[in-house]
Amino acid sequence: DVKVTQSSRYLVKRTGEKVFLECVQDMDHENMFWYRQDPGLGLRLIYFSYDVKMKEKGDIPEGYSVSREKKERFSLILESASTNQTSMYLCASSLYLGDLNEKLFFGSGTQLSVL
Amino acid sequence: ELKVEQNPLFLSMQEGKNYTIYCNYSTTSDRLYWYRQDPGKSLESLFVLLSNGAVKQEGRLMASLDTKARLSTLHITAAVHDLSATYFCAVDLDSGGGADGLTFGKGTHLIIQP
């Protein structure tokens, strides 16, 4: 089974701190994604990556950056955390969306609270 | 801009009843996904619908896709308590297979009561 592991289940940080959220997948997937999930808003795409060192902005990239130095690891960085970044963050991976039956596999999420 | 709208956003129903969740999207796409999320858990893939008229069924859930109407439905037959969850539809804008991610609806929070 595909496993997508997010390093922390819960995080509490202070406004202005630099925050790193880590995600590792063990199935050699090419594509990795970061979403945030907020009540009433569903999931919104922050950034995605289709290869090592490649990254693309999603729908809400402001205030975030990402890093993909190795194929299995995709990090989300909050340069200076703010209270409006309090959210559930979900990492996902997929082999290749060109495969018609491919789908996203999600990690268990990181609930981030910024105080 | 792709918009994905689910209806209803909240549904409380009794066991044994049938109901349908609707997913409308605003731009042409040939691929639509349904996910389930249990409280405190992550998302689990249910169905991938790849073409107009596609229908997939698993257990008491059946999903269909009408690309001309830009509509997908998730039908629940004879609901049981274990189906209580939040259901999301998601649309892949780039049918060419590029990794540009999925656009999700806001989710339908389904509660099935005995």
Coordinates of N, CA and C in Angstrom, one line a residue:
Chain A
D1 N 0.8 -1.2 0.0 CA 0.0 0.0 0.0 C 0.9 1.2 0.0
V2 N 0.4 2.2 -0.7 CA 1.0 3.5 -0.7 C 0.9 4.2 0.7
K3 N 2.1 4.7 1.1 CA 2.0 5.4 2.4 C 2.5 6.8 2.2
V4 N 1.7 7.8 2.6 CA 2.1 9.2 2.6 C 2.1 9.6 4.1
T5 N 3.3 10.0 4.6 CA 3.5 10.2 6.0 C 3.8 11.7 6.2
Q6 N 3.0 12.3 7.1 CA 3.3 13.7 7.5 C 3.9 13.7 8.9
S7 N 4.9 14.4 9.1 CA 5.8 14.3 10.2 C 5.1 14.6 11.5
S8 N 4.1 15.5 11.5 CA 3.4 15.9 12.7 C 1.9 15.9 12.5
R9 N 1.3 15.4 13.6 CA -0.2 15.4 13.5 C -0.8 16.7 14.0
Y10 N -0.1 17.3 15.0 CA -0.5 18.5 15.6 C 0.7 19.4 15.8
L11 N 0.5 20.7 15.4 CA 1.6 21.7 15.7 C 1.0 22.9 16.2
V12 N 1.7 23.5 17.2 CA 1.3 24.9 17.7 C 2.5 25.8 17.5
K13 N 2.3 26.9 16.8 CA 3.4 27.8 16.6 C 2.9 29.2 16.9
R14 N 3.9 30.1 17.0 CA 3.6 31.5 17.3 C 3.6 32.3 16.0
T15 N 2.9 33.4 16.0 CA 2.9 34.3 14.9 C 4.3 34.8 14.6
G16 N 4.7 34.8 13.3 CA 6.1 35.2 12.9 C 7.1 34.1 12.9
E17 N 6.8 32.9 13.4 CA 7.7 31.8 13.4 C 7.8 31.3 12.0
K18 N 8.9 30.7 11.7 CA 9.1 29.9 10.4 C 8.7 28.5 10.7
V19 N 7.8 27.9 9.9 CA 7.3 26.6 10.1 C 7.6 25.7 9.0
F20 N 8.0 24.5 9.3 CA 8.2 23.5 8.2 C 7.3 22.3 8.4
L21 N 6.5 22.0 7.4 CA 5.7 20.8 7.4 C 6.3 19.8 6.4
E22 N 6.6 18.6 6.9 CA 7.3 17.6 6.1 C 6.3 16.5 5.6
C23 N 6.6 16.0 4.5 CA 5.8 14.9 3.9 C 6.7 14.0 3.1
V24 N 6.5 12.7 3.4 CA 7.3 11.7 2.7 C 6.4 10.6 2.2
Q25 N 6.6 10.2 0.9 CA 5.9 9.1 0.3 C 6.9 8.0 -0.1
D26 N 6.4 6.8 0.0 CA 7.3 5.6 -0.1 C 7.0 4.8 -1.4
M27 N 6.3 5.4 -2.4 CA 6.0 4.6 -3.6 C 6.6 5.2 -4.8
D28 N 7.6 6.0 -4.7 CA 8.3 6.5 -5.9 C 7.4 7.3 -6.8
H29 N 6.4 8.0 -6.2 CA 5.5 8.8 -6.9 C 6.2 10.1 -7.5
E30 N 5.8 10.5 -8.7 CA 6.4 11.7 -9.3 C 5.8 13.0 -8.7
N31 N 4.5 12.9 -8.5 CA 3.8 14.1 -8.2 C 3.5 14.2 -6.7
M32 N 3.7 15.4 -6.1 CA 3.3 15.6 -4.7 C 2.6 17.0 -4.6
F33 N 1.7 17.0 -3.6 CA 0.8 18.2 -3.5 C 0.7 18.6 -2.0
W34 N 0.5 19.9 -1.8 CA 0.1 20.4 -0.5 C -1.3 21.1 -0.7
Y35 N -2.2 20.6 0.2 CA -3.5 21.3 0.3 C -3.7 21.8 1.7
R36 N -4.6 22.8 1.8 CA -5.1 23.1 3.2 C -6.6 22.9 3.2
Q37 N -7.1 22.5 4.3 CA -8.5 22.2 4.4 C -9.1 23.0 5.6
D38 N -10.1 23.8 5.2 CA -10.7 24.7 6.2 C -12.2 24.4 6.2
P39 N -12.9 24.4 7.3 CA -14.3 24.2 7.4 C -15.1 25.1 6.4
G40 N -16.0 24.5 5.7 CA -16.8 25.2 4.7 C -16.1 25.6 3.5
L41 N -14.8 25.4 3.4 CA -14.1 25.8 2.2 C -13.5 24.6 1.4
G42 N -13.6 23.4 1.9 CA -13.1 22.2 1.3 C -11.5 22.3 1.2
L43 N -11.0 21.6 0.2 CA -9.5 21.6 0.1 C -9.1 22.6 -1.0
R44 N -8.0 23.3 -0.7 CA -7.5 24.2 -1.6 C -6.0 23.9 -1.8
L45 N -5.6 23.9 -3.1 CA -4.3 23.6 -3.5 C -3.3 24.7 -3.2
I46 N -2.2 24.5 -2.5 CA -1.3 25.5 -2.2 C -0.1 25.5 -3.2
Y47 N 0.5 24.3 -3.3 CA 1.6 24.1 -4.2 C 1.6 22.7 -4.7
F48 N 2.2 22.4 -5.8 CA 2.5 21.0 -6.2 C 3.8 20.9 -6.9
S49 N 4.3 19.7 -7.0 CA 5.6 19.4 -7.6 C 5.4 18.2 -8.5
Y50 N 5.9 18.2 -9.7 CA 5.9 17.1 -10.6 C 7.2 16.4 -10.8
D51 N 8.2 16.9 -10.1 CA 9.6 16.3 -10.2 C 10.5 16.9 -9.2
V52 N 11.6 16.3 -8.9 CA 12.5 16.9 -8.0 C 12.9 18.3 -8.4
K53 N 13.0 19.2 -7.5 CA 13.4 20.6 -7.6 C 12.4 21.4 -8.5
M54 N 11.3 20.8 -8.9 CA 10.3 21.5 -9.7 C 9.1 21.8 -8.8
K55 N 8.5 23.0 -8.9 CA 7.4 23.3 -8.1 C 6.5 24.3 -8.9
E56 N 5.2 24.2 -8.6 CA 4.2 25.0 -9.3 C 3.3 25.6 -8.3
K57 N 2.8 26.8 -8.4 CA 1.9 27.4 -7.5 C 0.5 26.8 -7.8
G58 N -0.2 26.6 -6.7 CA -1.6 26.2 -6.8 C -2.5 27.4 -6.7
D59 N -3.6 27.3 -6.1 CA -4.6 28.3 -6.0 C -4.3 29.4 -4.9
I60 N -3.7 29.0 -3.9 CA -3.4 29.9 -2.7 C -2.0 29.8 -2.3
P61 N -1.0 30.2 -3.1 CA 0.4 30.1 -2.7 C 0.9 31.2 -1.7
E62 N 0.2 32.2 -1.6 CA 0.7 33.4 -0.9 C 1.0 33.0 0.6
G63 N 2.2 33.4 1.0 CA 2.6 33.1 2.4 C 3.3 31.8 2.6
Y64 N 3.4 31.0 1.5 CA 3.9 29.7 1.6 C 5.1 29.5 0.5
S65 N 6.0 28.6 0.8 CA 6.9 28.1 -0.2 C 7.1 26.6 0.0
V66 N 7.7 26.0 -0.9 CA 7.9 24.5 -0.9 C 9.3 24.2 -1.3
S67 N 9.7 23.0 -0.9 CA 11.0 22.5 -1.3 C 10.9 21.0 -1.6
R68 N 11.5 20.6 -2.7 CA 11.5 19.2 -3.1 C 12.9 18.8 -3.6
E69 N 13.8 18.5 -2.6 CA 15.1 18.1 -2.9 C 15.3 16.7 -3.3
K70 N 14.4 15.9 -2.8 CA 14.4 14.4 -3.1 C 13.0 14.0 -3.5
K71 N 13.0 13.0 -4.3 CA 11.7 12.6 -4.9 C 10.7 12.2 -3.9
E72 N 11.1 11.6 -2.8 CA 10.1 11.1 -1.8 C 9.7 12.2 -0.8
R73 N 10.3 13.3 -0.8 CA 10.0 14.3 0.3 C 9.6 15.7 -0.3
F74 N 8.5 16.2 0.3 CA 8.0 17.5 -0.2 C 7.7 18.3 1.0
S75 N 8.3 19.4 1.2 CA 8.2 20.2 2.4 C 7.4 21.5 2.1
L76 N 6.5 21.8 3.0 CA 5.8 23.1 2.9 C 6.4 24.0 4.0
I77 N 6.7 25.3 3.6 CA 7.3 26.2 4.5 C 6.4 27.4 4.6
L78 N 6.2 27.8 5.9 CA 5.5 29.1 6.2 C 6.6 30.0 6.6
E79 N 6.9 31.0 5.8 CA 8.1 31.8 6.1 C 7.9 32.6 7.4
S80 N 6.7 33.1 7.6 CA 6.4 33.9 8.8 C 4.9 33.6 9.1
A81 N 4.7 32.6 10.0 CA 3.4 32.2 10.3 C 2.4 33.3 10.7
S82 N 1.2 33.2 10.3 CA 0.2 34.1 10.7 C -1.0 33.4 11.1
T83 N -1.9 34.0 11.9 CA -3.0 33.3 12.5 C -4.0 32.8 11.4
N84 N -4.0 33.5 10.2 CA -4.9 33.0 9.2 C -4.4 31.8 8.5
Q85 N -3.2 31.3 8.9 CA -2.7 30.1 8.4 C -3.0 28.9 9.3
T86 N -3.7 29.1 10.3 CA -4.2 28.0 11.2 C -5.2 27.2 10.3
S87 N -4.8 25.9 10.2 CA -5.6 25.1 9.2 C -5.1 23.6 9.4
M88 N -5.9 22.8 8.7 CA -5.4 21.4 8.5 C -4.7 21.3 7.2
Y89 N -3.5 20.8 7.2 CA -2.7 20.7 6.0 C -2.5 19.3 5.6
L90 N -2.9 19.0 4.3 CA -2.9 17.7 3.8 C -1.9 17.6 2.6
C91 N -1.0 16.6 2.7 CA -0.1 16.3 1.7 C -0.6 15.1 0.9
A92 N -0.4 15.1 -0.4 CA -0.8 14.0 -1.3 C 0.2 13.7 -2.3
S93 N 0.1 12.5 -2.8 CA 1.0 12.1 -3.9 C 0.3 11.3 -4.9
S94 N 0.8 11.3 -6.2 CA 0.3 10.4 -7.2 C 1.5 10.0 -8.1
L95 N 1.3 8.9 -8.8 CA 2.3 8.4 -9.6 C 2.5 9.3 -10.8
Y96 N 1.4 9.5 -11.5 CA 1.4 10.3 -12.7 C 0.0 10.5 -13.1
L97 N -0.5 11.7 -13.2 CA -1.9 11.9 -13.5 C -2.2 11.7 -14.9
G98 N -1.3 11.4 -15.7 CA -1.5 11.0 -17.1 C -2.1 9.6 -17.2
D99 N -1.8 8.8 -16.2 CA -2.4 7.5 -16.1 C -3.9 7.7 -15.8
L100 N -4.7 7.2 -16.7 CA -6.1 7.6 -16.6 C -6.8 7.1 -15.3
N101 N -6.3 6.1 -14.7 CA -6.9 5.6 -13.5 C -6.1 6.1 -12.2
E102 N -5.2 7.0 -12.4 CA -4.4 7.4 -11.2 C -5.2 8.3 -10.3
K103 N -4.9 8.3 -9.1 CA -5.6 9.1 -8.1 C -4.6 9.6 -7.1
L104 N -5.0 10.5 -6.2 CA -4.2 11.0 -5.2 C -4.3 10.1 -3.9
F105 N -3.2 10.0 -3.3 CA -3.1 9.3 -2.0 C -2.7 10.4 -1.0
F106 N -3.5 10.4 0.1 CA -3.3 11.5 1.0 C -2.7 11.0 2.3
G107 N -1.9 11.9 2.9 CA -1.4 11.7 4.3 C -2.5 12.0 5.3
S108 N -2.2 11.8 6.5 CA -3.2 11.9 7.6 C -3.4 13.3 8.0
G109 N -2.6 14.2 7.6 CA -2.9 15.6 7.8 C -2.1 16.1 9.0
T110 N -1.8 17.4 9.0 CA -1.2 18.2 10.1 C -2.1 19.3 10.5
Q111 N -2.6 19.3 11.7 CA -3.4 20.4 12.2 C -2.5 21.4 12.8
L112 N -2.4 22.6 12.1 CA -1.5 23.6 12.6 C -2.3 24.7 13.2
S113 N -1.9 25.1 14.4 CA -2.5 26.3 15.1 C -1.4 27.3 15.2
V114 N -1.7 28.5 14.8 CA -0.8 29.7 14.9 C -1.4 30.7 15.9
L115 N -0.7 30.9 17.0 CA -1.2 31.7 18.1 C -0.7 33.1 18.0
Chain B
E1 N -11.6 30.2 -14.3 CA -11.3 29.6 -13.0 C -12.3 28.4 -12.8
L2 N -11.8 27.3 -12.5 CA -12.6 26.2 -12.3 C -13.3 26.3 -10.9
K3 N -14.6 26.1 -10.9 CA -15.4 26.0 -9.7 C -16.1 24.7 -9.6
V4 N -16.0 24.1 -8.4 CA -16.7 22.8 -8.1 C -17.7 23.0 -7.0
E5 N -18.9 22.8 -7.3 CA -19.9 23.0 -6.3 C -20.7 21.7 -5.9
Q6 N -20.8 21.4 -4.6 CA -21.5 20.3 -4.2 C -22.8 20.7 -3.5
N7 N -23.7 19.8 -3.6 CA -25.0 20.0 -3.1 C -25.7 18.7 -2.7
P8 N -26.1 18.6 -1.4 CA -26.1 19.6 -0.4 C -24.7 19.6 0.3
L9 N -24.5 20.6 1.2 CA -23.3 20.6 2.0 C -23.4 19.8 3.3
F10 N -24.7 19.7 3.7 CA -24.9 18.9 4.9 C -26.2 18.1 4.7
L11 N -26.1 16.8 5.1 CA -27.3 16.0 4.9 C -27.4 15.0 6.1
S12 N -28.6 15.0 6.7 CA -28.9 14.0 7.7 C -30.0 13.1 7.2
M13 N -29.8 11.9 7.3 CA -30.8 10.9 6.7 C -30.8 9.7 7.6
Q14 N -31.9 9.0 7.4 CA -32.1 7.8 8.2 C -31.6 6.5 7.5
E15 N -31.2 5.6 8.3 CA -30.8 4.3 7.7 C -31.9 3.7 6.8
G16 N -31.5 3.1 5.7 CA -32.4 2.5 4.8 C -32.9 3.4 3.7
K17 N -32.7 4.7 3.8 CA -33.1 5.6 2.8 C -32.1 5.7 1.7
N18 N -32.6 6.2 0.6 CA -31.8 6.5 -0.6 C -31.6 8.0 -0.7
Y19 N -30.4 8.4 -1.2 CA -30.2 9.8 -1.4 C -29.1 10.0 -2.4
T20 N -29.1 11.3 -3.0 CA -28.1 11.6 -4.0 C -27.3 12.9 -3.7
I21 N -26.0 12.9 -3.8 CA -25.2 14.1 -3.7 C -24.8 14.5 -5.1
Y22 N -24.9 15.8 -5.3 CA -24.6 16.3 -6.6 C -23.3 17.1 -6.6
C23 N -22.6 17.1 -7.8 CA -21.4 17.8 -7.9 C -21.4 18.5 -9.3
N24 N -21.4 19.8 -9.3 CA -21.4 20.5 -10.6 C -20.0 21.2 -10.7
Y25 N -19.5 21.3 -11.9 CA -18.3 22.0 -12.1 C -18.4 22.9 -13.3
S26 N -17.5 23.9 -13.4 CA -17.8 25.0 -14.3 C -17.0 24.9 -15.6
T27 N -16.0 24.0 -15.7 CA -15.2 24.0 -16.9 C -15.1 22.6 -17.5
T28 N -14.9 22.5 -18.7 CA -14.8 21.1 -19.3 C -13.7 20.3 -18.7
S29 N -14.1 19.1 -18.3 CA -13.1 18.2 -17.7 C -13.7 16.8 -18.0
D30 N -12.8 15.9 -18.2 CA -13.2 14.5 -18.4 C -12.9 13.6 -17.3
R31 N -12.4 14.1 -16.2 CA -12.1 13.3 -15.1 C -12.6 13.9 -13.8
L32 N -13.3 13.0 -13.0 CA -13.8 13.5 -11.8 C -13.6 12.4 -10.7
Y33 N -13.3 12.8 -9.5 CA -13.0 11.9 -8.4 C -14.0 12.1 -7.3
W34 N -14.2 11.0 -6.6 CA -15.0 11.1 -5.3 C -14.1 10.6 -4.2
Y35 N -14.1 11.3 -3.1 CA -13.3 10.9 -1.9 C -14.2 10.9 -0.7
R36 N -13.8 10.1 0.2 CA -14.5 10.1 1.5 C -13.5 10.5 2.6
Q37 N -14.0 11.2 3.6 CA -13.2 11.6 4.8 C -14.0 11.3 6.0
D38 N -13.4 10.5 6.9 CA -14.0 10.2 8.2 C -13.4 11.2 9.2
P39 N -14.2 11.6 10.2 CA -13.7 12.6 11.2 C -12.3 12.3 11.7
G40 N -11.5 13.3 11.6 CA -10.1 13.2 12.1 C -9.2 12.3 11.3
K41 N -9.7 11.9 10.1 CA -8.9 11.1 9.2 C -8.6 11.8 7.9
S42 N -7.8 11.2 7.1 CA -7.5 11.8 5.8 C -8.5 11.3 4.8
L43 N -8.2 11.7 3.5 CA -9.2 11.4 2.5 C -8.8 10.1 1.9
E44 N -9.9 9.3 1.5 CA -9.7 8.0 0.9 C -10.4 8.1 -0.4
S45 N -9.8 7.6 -1.4 CA -10.3 7.6 -2.8 C -11.5 6.6 -2.9
L46 N -12.6 7.0 -3.5 CA -13.7 6.1 -3.7 C -13.8 5.7 -5.2
F47 N -14.0 6.8 -6.0 CA -14.2 6.5 -7.4 C -13.4 7.5 -8.3
V48 N -13.0 7.0 -9.5 CA -12.4 7.8 -10.5 C -13.3 7.6 -11.7
L49 N -13.9 8.7 -12.2 CA -14.8 8.7 -13.4 C -14.1 9.4 -14.5
L50 N -14.0 8.6 -15.6 CA -13.0 9.1 -16.7 C -13.7 9.5 -18.0
S51 N -15.0 9.3 -18.1 CA -15.6 9.6 -19.4 C -17.1 9.9 -19.3
N52 N -17.6 10.5 -20.3 CA -19.1 10.8 -20.2 C -19.9 9.5 -20.1
G53 N -20.8 9.5 -19.2 CA -21.6 8.3 -19.0 C -21.0 7.3 -18.1
A54 N -19.8 7.5 -17.6 CA -19.2 6.5 -16.7 C -20.0 6.4 -15.5
V55 N -20.1 5.1 -15.1 CA -20.9 4.7 -13.8 C -20.0 3.7 -13.1
K56 N -19.8 4.0 -11.8 CA -19.1 3.0 -11.0 C -19.8 2.8 -9.7
Q57 N -19.8 1.5 -9.3 CA -20.5 1.2 -8.1 C -19.6 0.4 -7.1
E58 N -19.8 0.7 -5.9 CA -19.1 -0.2 -4.8 C -20.0 -0.2 -3.6
G59 N -20.5 -1.4 -3.4 CA -21.4 -1.5 -2.2 C -22.7 -0.7 -2.4
R60 N -23.0 0.1 -1.5 CA -24.2 1.0 -1.5 C -24.0 2.3 -2.2
L61 N -22.8 2.5 -2.7 CA -22.5 3.8 -3.4 C -22.3 3.6 -4.9
M62 N -22.9 4.5 -5.6 CA -22.8 4.5 -7.1 C -22.5 5.9 -7.5
A63 N -21.5 6.1 -8.4 CA -21.2 7.4 -8.9 C -21.3 7.4 -10.4
S64 N -21.7 8.6 -10.9 CA -21.9 8.7 -12.4 C -21.4 10.0 -12.8
L65 N -21.1 10.1 -14.1 CA -20.6 11.4 -14.7 C -21.2 11.7 -16.0
D66 N -21.7 13.0 -16.1 CA -22.2 13.5 -17.3 C -21.4 14.7 -17.7
T67 N -20.5 14.5 -18.6 CA -19.5 15.6 -18.9 C -20.2 16.7 -19.7
K68 N -21.3 16.4 -20.4 CA -22.0 17.5 -21.1 C -22.7 18.4 -20.2
A69 N -23.3 17.9 -19.1 CA -24.0 18.7 -18.1 C -23.0 19.2 -17.1
R70 N -21.8 18.7 -17.1 CA -20.8 19.0 -16.1 C -21.3 18.7 -14.7
L71 N -21.8 17.4 -14.6 CA -22.4 17.0 -13.4 C -22.0 15.6 -13.0
S72 N -21.7 15.4 -11.8 CA -21.5 14.0 -11.3 C -22.5 13.8 -10.1
T73 N -22.9 12.6 -9.9 CA -23.8 12.3 -8.8 C -23.2 11.1 -8.0
L74 N -23.4 11.1 -6.7 CA -23.0 10.0 -5.8 C -24.3 9.6 -5.2
H75 N -24.7 8.4 -5.5 CA -26.0 7.9 -5.0 C -25.8 6.9 -3.9
I76 N -26.6 7.1 -2.9 CA -26.5 6.2 -1.7 C -27.8 5.3 -1.7
T77 N -27.6 4.1 -1.7 CA -28.7 3.2 -1.6 C -28.9 2.5 -0.3
A78 N -30.0 2.6 0.3 CA -30.3 1.9 1.6 C -29.2 2.2 2.6
A79 N -29.1 3.5 2.9 CA -27.9 3.9 3.7 C -27.8 3.2 5.1
V80 N -26.5 3.0 5.5 CA -26.2 2.4 6.8 C -25.3 3.4 7.5
H81 N -25.3 3.3 8.8 CA -24.6 4.2 9.7 C -23.1 4.4 9.3
D82 N -22.5 3.3 8.8 CA -21.1 3.3 8.5 C -20.7 4.2 7.3
L83 N -21.7 4.6 6.6 CA -21.5 5.6 5.5 C -21.4 7.0 6.0
S84 N -21.6 7.3 7.2 CA -21.5 8.6 7.7 C -20.1 9.1 7.5
A85 N -19.9 10.2 6.9 CA -18.6 10.8 6.6 C -18.8 12.1 5.8
T86 N -17.7 12.7 5.4 CA -17.8 13.8 4.5 C -17.3 13.4 3.2
Y87 N -18.1 13.7 2.1 CA -17.8 13.2 0.8 C -17.4 14.4 -0.1
F88 N -16.3 14.3 -0.7 CA -15.8 15.3 -1.6 C -15.7 14.9 -3.1
C89 N -16.1 15.7 -3.9 CA -15.8 15.5 -5.4 C -14.7 16.4 -5.7
A90 N -13.9 16.0 -6.7 CA -12.8 16.8 -7.2 C -12.7 16.6 -8.7
V91 N -12.3 17.7 -9.3 CA -12.2 17.7 -10.8 C -10.8 18.0 -11.2
D92 N -10.3 17.2 -12.2 CA -9.0 17.5 -12.8 C -9.2 18.3 -14.0
L93 N -8.7 19.6 -14.0 CA -8.9 20.5 -15.1 C -8.1 20.1 -16.3
D94 N -6.9 19.6 -16.1 CA -6.0 19.3 -17.2 C -6.2 17.8 -17.6
S95 N -7.0 17.6 -18.5 CA -7.2 16.2 -19.0 C -6.1 15.6 -19.7
G96 N -5.1 16.5 -20.1 CA -3.9 16.0 -20.7 C -3.0 15.2 -19.8
G97 N -3.3 15.2 -18.6 CA -2.4 14.4 -17.7 C -1.4 15.2 -16.9
G98 N -1.4 16.5 -17.0 CA -0.4 17.3 -16.3 C -0.7 17.2 -14.8
A99 N 0.4 17.4 -14.0 CA 0.2 17.3 -12.6 C -0.2 18.6 -12.0
D100 N -1.3 19.1 -12.3 CA -1.7 20.4 -11.8 C -2.7 20.3 -10.7
G101 N -2.9 19.2 -10.2 CA -3.7 19.0 -9.0 C -5.2 19.0 -9.3
L102 N -5.9 18.7 -8.3 CA -7.4 18.7 -8.4 C -8.0 19.8 -7.7
T103 N -9.2 20.2 -8.2 CA -10.0 21.3 -7.6 C -11.1 20.6 -6.9
F104 N -11.2 20.8 -5.6 CA -12.2 20.1 -4.7 C -13.4 20.9 -4.5
G105 N -14.6 20.2 -4.3 CA -15.7 20.9 -3.8 C -15.6 21.1 -2.3
K106 N -16.6 21.7 -1.7 CA -16.5 22.0 -0.3 C -16.8 20.8 0.6
G107 N -17.3 19.8 0.0 CA -17.6 18.6 0.8 C -19.1 18.5 1.2
T108 N -19.6 17.3 1.3 CA -21.0 17.1 1.8 C -20.8 16.3 3.1
H109 N -21.2 16.9 4.2 CA -21.2 16.2 5.5 C -22.4 15.4 5.7
L110 N -22.3 14.1 5.6 CA -23.4 13.1 5.7 C -23.5 12.5 7.0
I111 N -24.6 12.6 7.6 CA -24.9 11.9 8.9 C -26.1 10.9 8.6
I112 N -25.8 9.7 9.0 CA -26.9 8.6 8.8 C -27.3 8.2 10.2
Q113 N -28.5 8.4 10.5 CA -29.0 8.1 11.8 C -29.8 6.8 11.8
P114 N -29.7 6.0 12.9 CA -30.4 4.7 13.0 C -31.9 5.0 13.0

